[in-house]
């Protein structure tokens, strides 16, 4: 298990970046935490490590945003989805099997749909600006 404690947005971005630098194509990252915890900020760090160009925006309305990079980056937010049929509709399982990196916010809503190799990132809000980030399922 890896643990980071961050005091501001930049540190969470950098934690995502340090973590993302170790990822290989095909990795599936589940990012959990409450609204405003910093899931999207952490995902932006992963994207930066993959040399994604342009701004990574929250996929909360689009559900999935795709980016080109050193490795393709697929960024999901499953908050608005309610059943697994909807995952099929957005091609979720194809993305999981692709050679890209998938980062999935609110993944715990669909735990059973994720591969056993999923790396779990949990972001806990300690106070207004302090976050605890724990990562399970990967040796870094
Ligand atoms: P989520 O995707 O989990 O809903 P976001 O990443 O969109 O959350 O937003 C996190 C918000 O919390 C941002 O407004 C950011 O500025 C703020 N923030 C404050 N402290 C931190 C921190 N330590 N890490 C990440 N974000 C932080
Ligand atoms: Mg978000």
Short mmCIF file of N, CA, C and O and ligand atoms in Angstrom, two decimals, residues 5-13 31-44 58-60 75 77 105-106 123-125 127-133, ligand 1:
data_model
loop_
_atom_site.label_atom_id
_atom_site.label_comp_id
_atom_site.label_asym_id
_atom_site.label_seq_id
_atom_site.Cartn_x
_atom_site.Cartn_y
_atom_site.Cartn_z
N UNK A 5 0.10 12.10 1.86
CA UNK A 5 -0.76 13.11 2.47
C UNK A 5 -0.44 14.42 1.76
O UNK A 5 0.73 14.79 1.65
N UNK A 6 -1.46 15.08 1.23
CA UNK A 6 -1.22 16.31 0.48
C UNK A 6 -1.91 17.48 1.16
O UNK A 6 -2.94 17.32 1.81
N UNK A 7 -1.31 18.66 1.00
CA UNK A 7 -1.81 19.87 1.67
C UNK A 7 -2.48 20.84 0.72
O UNK A 7 -3.00 21.86 1.15
N UNK A 8 -2.41 20.55 -0.56
CA UNK A 8 -3.03 21.45 -1.54
C UNK A 8 -3.21 20.71 -2.87
O UNK A 8 -2.73 19.58 -3.04
N UNK A 9 -3.90 21.38 -3.77
CA UNK A 9 -4.21 20.78 -5.07
C UNK A 9 -2.94 20.38 -5.83
O UNK A 9 -2.88 19.31 -6.44
N UNK A 10 -1.95 21.23 -5.79
CA UNK A 10 -0.72 20.97 -6.54
C UNK A 10 -0.06 19.67 -6.07
O UNK A 10 0.43 18.87 -6.88
N UNK A 11 -0.06 19.45 -4.77
CA UNK A 11 0.56 18.22 -4.24
C UNK A 11 -0.21 16.97 -4.69
O UNK A 11 0.38 15.92 -4.94
N UNK A 12 -1.52 17.08 -4.78
CA UNK A 12 -2.32 15.93 -5.24
C UNK A 12 -2.05 15.68 -6.72
O UNK A 12 -1.91 14.53 -7.15
N UNK A 13 -1.93 16.77 -7.48
CA UNK A 13 -1.58 16.64 -8.90
C UNK A 13 -0.23 15.93 -9.03
O UNK A 13 -0.06 15.00 -9.83
N UNK A 31 -10.55 5.38 -8.96
CA UNK A 31 -10.29 6.50 -8.05
C UNK A 31 -11.57 6.79 -7.27
O UNK A 31 -12.58 7.18 -7.85
N UNK A 32 -11.49 6.58 -5.96
CA UNK A 32 -12.65 6.77 -5.11
C UNK A 32 -12.46 7.92 -4.14
O UNK A 32 -11.33 8.21 -3.74
N UNK A 33 -13.53 8.51 -3.74
CA UNK A 33 -13.50 9.62 -2.79
C UNK A 33 -14.74 10.46 -3.00
O UNK A 33 -15.33 10.44 -4.08
N UNK A 34 -15.11 11.22 -1.97
CA UNK A 34 -16.32 12.04 -2.05
C UNK A 34 -16.20 13.13 -3.12
O UNK A 34 -15.10 13.41 -3.60
N UNK A 35 -17.31 13.76 -3.39
CA UNK A 35 -17.35 14.92 -4.27
C UNK A 35 -16.38 15.98 -3.75
O UNK A 35 -16.41 16.32 -2.57
N UNK A 36 -15.49 16.45 -4.61
CA UNK A 36 -14.53 17.49 -4.20
C UNK A 36 -13.30 16.95 -3.48
O UNK A 36 -12.49 17.73 -2.99
N UNK A 37 -13.17 15.64 -3.43
CA UNK A 37 -12.01 15.06 -2.73
C UNK A 37 -10.70 15.37 -3.47
O UNK A 37 -9.66 15.58 -2.86
N UNK A 38 -10.78 15.37 -4.80
CA UNK A 38 -9.58 15.61 -5.59
C UNK A 38 -9.33 14.51 -6.62
O UNK A 38 -8.22 14.39 -7.15
N UNK A 39 -10.36 13.75 -6.95
CA UNK A 39 -10.21 12.65 -7.90
C UNK A 39 -9.78 13.16 -9.27
O UNK A 39 -8.88 12.62 -9.91
N UNK A 40 -10.43 14.24 -9.71
CA UNK A 40 -10.11 14.79 -11.04
C UNK A 40 -8.71 15.39 -11.03
O UNK A 40 -7.95 15.25 -12.00
N UNK A 41 -8.35 16.04 -9.93
CA UNK A 41 -7.00 16.61 -9.82
C UNK A 41 -5.95 15.48 -9.92
O UNK A 41 -4.96 15.60 -10.66
N UNK A 42 -6.18 14.40 -9.21
CA UNK A 42 -5.25 13.26 -9.25
C UNK A 42 -5.19 12.68 -10.68
O UNK A 42 -4.09 12.38 -11.18
N UNK A 43 -6.34 12.57 -11.32
CA UNK A 43 -6.38 12.04 -12.70
C UNK A 43 -5.60 12.96 -13.65
O UNK A 43 -4.95 12.49 -14.58
N UNK A 44 -5.66 14.27 -13.41
CA UNK A 44 -4.88 15.22 -14.23
C UNK A 44 -3.39 14.95 -14.08
O UNK A 44 -2.63 15.09 -15.04
N UNK A 58 -13.16 17.50 -16.18
CA UNK A 58 -13.94 16.46 -15.51
C UNK A 58 -14.91 15.80 -16.48
O UNK A 58 -15.63 16.49 -17.21
N UNK A 59 -14.96 14.48 -16.51
CA UNK A 59 -15.93 13.80 -17.37
C UNK A 59 -17.29 13.59 -16.70
O UNK A 59 -18.03 12.70 -17.07
N UNK A 60 -17.63 14.43 -15.74
CA UNK A 60 -18.87 14.17 -14.99
C UNK A 60 -20.11 14.25 -15.88
O UNK A 60 -21.09 13.57 -15.61
N UNK A 75 -10.53 8.68 -19.36
CA UNK A 75 -10.91 9.22 -18.06
C UNK A 75 -12.42 9.13 -17.90
O UNK A 75 -13.16 9.76 -18.66
N UNK A 77 -16.03 9.16 -15.37
CA UNK A 77 -16.71 9.53 -14.13
C UNK A 77 -18.06 8.82 -14.14
O UNK A 77 -18.94 9.16 -14.94
N UNK A 105 -13.31 7.53 -12.04
CA UNK A 105 -13.85 8.14 -10.82
C UNK A 105 -15.18 7.46 -10.47
O UNK A 105 -15.92 7.06 -11.35
N UNK A 106 -15.45 7.33 -9.20
CA UNK A 106 -16.66 6.66 -8.69
C UNK A 106 -16.72 5.19 -9.12
O UNK A 106 -17.79 4.61 -9.29
N UNK A 123 -9.14 8.55 -2.02
CA UNK A 123 -8.79 9.89 -1.54
C UNK A 123 -9.74 10.28 -0.40
O UNK A 123 -10.96 10.34 -0.60
N UNK A 124 -9.15 10.49 0.77
CA UNK A 124 -9.93 10.91 1.94
C UNK A 124 -9.69 12.37 2.22
O UNK A 124 -8.54 12.80 2.30
N UNK A 125 -10.76 13.09 2.42
CA UNK A 125 -10.64 14.50 2.79
C UNK A 125 -10.43 14.57 4.30
O UNK A 125 -11.28 14.14 5.08
N UNK A 127 -9.24 17.58 5.92
CA UNK A 127 -9.89 18.86 6.20
C UNK A 127 -10.02 19.63 4.89
O UNK A 127 -9.91 19.04 3.82
N UNK A 128 -10.24 20.91 4.96
CA UNK A 128 -10.51 21.71 3.76
C UNK A 128 -9.46 21.49 2.67
O UNK A 128 -9.80 21.41 1.49
N UNK A 129 -8.20 21.38 3.07
CA UNK A 129 -7.13 21.29 2.07
C UNK A 129 -6.23 20.07 2.22
O UNK A 129 -5.39 19.82 1.35
N UNK A 130 -6.39 19.33 3.28
CA UNK A 130 -5.53 18.15 3.50
C UNK A 130 -6.24 16.90 2.98
O UNK A 130 -7.42 16.70 3.24
N UNK A 131 -5.51 16.10 2.22
CA UNK A 131 -6.07 14.86 1.69
C UNK A 131 -5.13 13.70 1.98
O UNK A 131 -3.91 13.84 1.87
N UNK A 132 -5.71 12.55 2.28
CA UNK A 132 -4.93 11.33 2.41
C UNK A 132 -5.25 10.46 1.19
O UNK A 132 -6.41 10.19 0.91
N UNK A 133 -4.20 10.07 0.50
CA UNK A 133 -4.37 9.27 -0.73
C UNK A 133 -3.72 7.92 -0.48
O UNK A 133 -2.52 7.84 -0.19
P1 LIG B 1 -13.51 15.33 -7.39
O1 LIG B 1 -13.13 14.96 -8.79
O2 LIG B 1 -13.05 14.33 -6.36
O3 LIG B 1 -14.97 15.63 -7.22
P2 LIG B 1 -11.92 17.69 -7.94
O4 LIG B 1 -10.58 17.11 -8.22
O5 LIG B 1 -12.75 18.10 -9.11
O6 LIG B 1 -12.75 16.67 -7.00
O7 LIG B 1 -11.80 18.95 -7.01
C1 LIG B 1 -11.07 19.00 -5.83
C2 LIG B 1 -11.24 20.40 -5.23
O8 LIG B 1 -10.63 20.47 -3.94
C3 LIG B 1 -10.59 21.48 -6.10
O9 LIG B 1 -11.40 22.62 -6.05
C4 LIG B 1 -9.26 21.73 -5.38
O10 LIG B 1 -8.78 23.03 -5.56
C5 LIG B 1 -9.66 21.50 -3.93
N1 LIG B 1 -8.53 21.04 -3.09
C6 LIG B 1 -8.17 21.59 -1.90
N2 LIG B 1 -7.16 20.93 -1.34
C7 LIG B 1 -6.86 19.89 -2.19
C8 LIG B 1 -5.89 18.86 -2.15
N3 LIG B 1 -5.03 18.68 -1.12
N4 LIG B 1 -5.88 17.99 -3.18
C9 LIG B 1 -6.76 18.13 -4.21
N5 LIG B 1 -7.69 19.09 -4.30
C10 LIG B 1 -7.75 19.98 -3.30
#
